[in-house]
Amino acid sequence: MKSLSPVLAFALANSRLYQRLDTTMRELRISYELSRAMISSLDIDDLIEQIFKQITTHFGFEIIAVYIVDENEEYATLEWTVDAIKDFKGTKIKIGDGGIIGRVVESGQPYYAADVSMVPFHGPREFKKKSEFSIPLKIQDKIIGVLDIESLRMDAF
């Protein structure tokens, strides 16, 4: 038994390395596909559609939206989204009153809510979403929008 111990330890170490390598390869593949989508089209609608498709394909998230911040930085407007919430396109969120989206615009930092029901400043609950991840879209240091991804599953990210 004593002689099997190093073999078992080596096998476990190799297994962990293989899992890390597999995760890294998956991340690189996704990055490559997103990069390819971004350079393949100059049309913003096509580009957003390709990014949404990659996010949905690789991660399975149900609700994806891009909000654009107006010139005066008073509102973020829902400009692009998936079919599930297309009726909300054009919705304006007032910065400062806008829950997670507004918080991301104000802070310039991503925000992850594993359970949106626990977020005290969460905005209106039109959907049955359980978790949300919002990422600021910046050009240099200016926030121009927010990529918002939501899931019907708790702690989905």
Tab-separated table of C-alpha atoms in Angstrom:
chain	number	residue	atom	x	y	z
A	1	MET	CA	0.000	0.000	0.000
A	2	LYS	CA	2.815	2.330	0.899
A	3	SER	CA	4.297	2.066	-2.583
A	4	LEU	CA	0.945	2.946	-4.197
A	5	SER	CA	0.709	6.257	-2.357
A	6	PRO	CA	3.054	8.205	-4.701
A	7	VAL	CA	1.314	6.726	-7.750
A	8	LEU	CA	-2.085	7.793	-6.435
A	9	ALA	CA	-0.793	11.281	-5.582
A	10	PHE	CA	0.680	11.591	-9.084
A	11	ALA	CA	-2.605	10.475	-10.670
A	12	LEU	CA	-4.584	13.047	-8.642
A	13	ALA	CA	-2.137	15.820	-9.558
A	14	ASN	CA	-2.410	14.876	-13.234
A	15	SER	CA	-6.196	14.872	-12.995
A	16	ARG	CA	-6.199	18.402	-11.569
A	17	LEU	CA	-3.801	19.607	-14.240
A	18	TYR	CA	-5.982	18.059	-16.942
A	19	GLN	CA	-9.070	19.831	-15.529
A	20	ARG	CA	-7.231	23.179	-15.497
A	21	LEU	CA	-5.996	22.606	-19.035
A	22	ASP	CA	-9.512	21.702	-20.182
A	23	THR	CA	-10.929	24.886	-18.583
A	24	THR	CA	-8.186	27.019	-20.137
A	25	MET	CA	-8.779	25.492	-23.576
A	26	ARG	CA	-12.526	26.157	-23.294
A	27	GLU	CA	-11.896	29.782	-22.304
A	28	LEU	CA	-9.457	30.246	-25.183
A	29	ARG	CA	-11.942	28.720	-27.641
A	30	ILE	CA	-14.679	31.096	-26.457
A	31	SER	CA	-12.314	34.091	-26.638
A	32	TYR	CA	-11.289	33.086	-30.150
A	33	GLU	CA	-14.894	32.712	-31.312
A	34	LEU	CA	-15.895	36.068	-29.802
A	35	SER	CA	-12.859	37.771	-31.335
A	36	ARG	CA	-13.606	36.240	-34.707
A	37	ALA	CA	-17.209	37.439	-34.479
A	38	MET	CA	-16.064	40.945	-33.582
A	39	ILE	CA	-13.715	41.325	-36.529
A	40	SER	CA	-16.004	39.605	-39.037
A	41	SER	CA	-18.597	42.360	-39.058
A	42	LEU	CA	-18.602	46.129	-39.015
A	43	ASP	CA	-22.369	46.220	-38.523
A	44	ILE	CA	-23.116	46.768	-34.831
A	45	ASP	CA	-26.399	44.817	-34.952
A	46	ASP	CA	-24.634	41.780	-36.447
A	47	LEU	CA	-21.818	42.089	-33.942
A	48	ILE	CA	-24.181	42.221	-30.945
A	49	GLU	CA	-26.173	39.281	-32.340
A	50	GLN	CA	-22.968	37.224	-32.670
A	51	ILE	CA	-21.860	38.075	-29.124
A	52	PHE	CA	-25.286	37.152	-27.750
A	53	LYS	CA	-25.178	33.896	-29.706
A	54	GLN	CA	-21.747	33.008	-28.299
A	55	ILE	CA	-22.816	33.802	-24.725
A	56	THR	CA	-25.995	31.757	-25.109
A	57	THR	CA	-24.230	28.831	-26.816
A	58	HIS	CA	-21.323	28.551	-24.410
A	59	PHE	CA	-22.953	29.534	-21.147
A	60	GLY	CA	-26.689	28.991	-21.634
A	61	PHE	CA	-27.843	32.275	-20.110
A	62	GLU	CA	-31.426	33.171	-20.891
A	63	ILE	CA	-31.460	36.976	-20.805
A	64	ILE	CA	-28.773	39.178	-22.345
A	65	ALA	CA	-29.050	42.907	-22.884
A	66	VAL	CA	-26.954	45.925	-23.777
A	67	TYR	CA	-27.890	49.276	-22.276
A	68	ILE	CA	-26.446	52.474	-23.731
A	69	VAL	CA	-25.803	55.504	-21.521
A	70	ASP	CA	-27.028	58.834	-22.908
A	71	GLU	CA	-24.744	61.846	-23.443
A	72	ASN	CA	-25.811	63.522	-20.175
A	73	GLU	CA	-25.306	60.274	-18.243
A	74	GLU	CA	-28.834	60.509	-16.859
A	75	TYR	CA	-30.314	57.358	-18.402
A	76	ALA	CA	-29.278	53.946	-19.671
A	77	THR	CA	-31.509	52.754	-22.514
A	78	LEU	CA	-32.070	49.116	-23.438
A	79	GLU	CA	-30.843	49.026	-27.056
A	80	TRP	CA	-30.147	45.343	-27.790
A	81	THR	CA	-31.574	42.233	-26.232
A	82	VAL	CA	-32.599	38.654	-26.842
A	83	ASP	CA	-36.091	37.746	-28.038
A	84	ALA	CA	-37.275	36.819	-24.525
A	85	ILE	CA	-37.421	40.485	-23.497
A	86	LYS	CA	-37.550	42.282	-26.856
A	87	ASP	CA	-40.785	44.030	-25.800
A	88	PHE	CA	-38.723	45.985	-23.252
A	89	LYS	CA	-36.379	47.414	-25.889
A	90	GLY	CA	-36.182	51.184	-25.466
A	91	THR	CA	-36.769	51.031	-21.707
A	92	LYS	CA	-34.894	53.797	-19.912
A	93	ILE	CA	-33.319	53.335	-16.510
A	94	LYS	CA	-32.521	56.504	-14.597
A	95	ILE	CA	-28.946	56.449	-13.361
A	96	GLY	CA	-29.048	56.540	-9.581
A	97	ASP	CA	-32.471	54.891	-9.461
A	98	GLY	CA	-31.754	51.998	-11.776
A	99	GLY	CA	-30.866	49.113	-9.517
A	100	ILE	CA	-27.962	46.990	-10.645
A	101	ILE	CA	-27.611	48.645	-14.068
A	102	GLY	CA	-27.513	52.103	-12.482
A	103	ARG	CA	-25.019	50.914	-9.869
A	104	VAL	CA	-22.677	49.612	-12.575
A	105	VAL	CA	-22.874	52.907	-14.497
A	106	GLU	CA	-22.203	54.922	-11.328
A	107	SER	CA	-19.349	52.790	-10.027
A	108	GLY	CA	-17.748	51.743	-13.310
A	109	GLN	CA	-17.290	48.291	-11.784
A	110	PRO	CA	-18.889	44.932	-12.691
A	111	TYR	CA	-21.562	43.704	-10.307
A	112	TYR	CA	-22.557	40.123	-9.618
A	113	ALA	CA	-25.744	39.212	-7.766
A	114	ALA	CA	-25.861	35.488	-7.021
A	115	ASP	CA	-29.388	36.012	-5.676
A	116	VAL	CA	-31.102	39.189	-6.920
A	117	SER	CA	-33.727	38.954	-4.187
A	118	MET	CA	-30.974	39.762	-1.686
A	119	VAL	CA	-29.907	42.978	-3.481
A	120	PRO	CA	-31.480	45.910	-1.590
A	121	PHE	CA	-31.132	48.349	-4.502
A	122	HIS	CA	-32.383	45.925	-7.164
A	123	GLY	CA	-34.817	47.574	-9.556
A	124	PRO	CA	-38.253	46.379	-10.686
A	125	ARG	CA	-38.706	42.625	-10.966
A	126	GLU	CA	-40.404	42.124	-14.324
A	127	PHE	CA	-38.783	38.740	-14.893
A	128	LYS	CA	-38.286	35.626	-12.847
A	129	LYS	CA	-34.531	36.071	-12.882
A	130	LYS	CA	-32.583	34.669	-9.972
A	131	SER	CA	-29.027	35.867	-10.648
A	132	GLU	CA	-27.489	38.721	-12.635
A	133	PHE	CA	-24.054	39.820	-13.817
A	134	SER	CA	-23.562	43.340	-15.202
A	135	ILE	CA	-20.386	44.601	-16.832
A	136	PRO	CA	-19.647	48.242	-17.704
A	137	LEU	CA	-18.764	48.942	-21.326
A	138	LYS	CA	-16.027	51.561	-21.450
A	139	ILE	CA	-14.109	53.563	-23.991
A	140	GLN	CA	-11.013	54.736	-22.171
A	141	ASP	CA	-12.467	55.736	-18.789
A	142	LYS	CA	-15.917	56.763	-20.023
A	143	ILE	CA	-18.789	54.346	-19.471
A	144	ILE	CA	-20.887	54.123	-22.621
A	145	GLY	CA	-23.096	51.221	-21.638
A	146	VAL	CA	-23.663	48.034	-19.697
A	147	LEU	CA	-23.724	44.396	-20.759
A	148	ASP	CA	-26.307	42.734	-18.521
A	149	ILE	CA	-26.634	38.949	-18.333
A	150	GLU	CA	-29.369	37.341	-16.258
A	151	SER	CA	-30.290	33.783	-15.401
A	152	LEU	CA	-33.368	32.009	-14.148
A	153	ARG	CA	-31.029	29.930	-11.951
A	154	MET	CA	-29.659	30.968	-8.574
A	155	ASP	CA	-25.879	31.619	-8.511
A	156	ALA	CA	-25.611	30.752	-12.205
A	157	PHE	CA	-22.355	32.557	-12.937
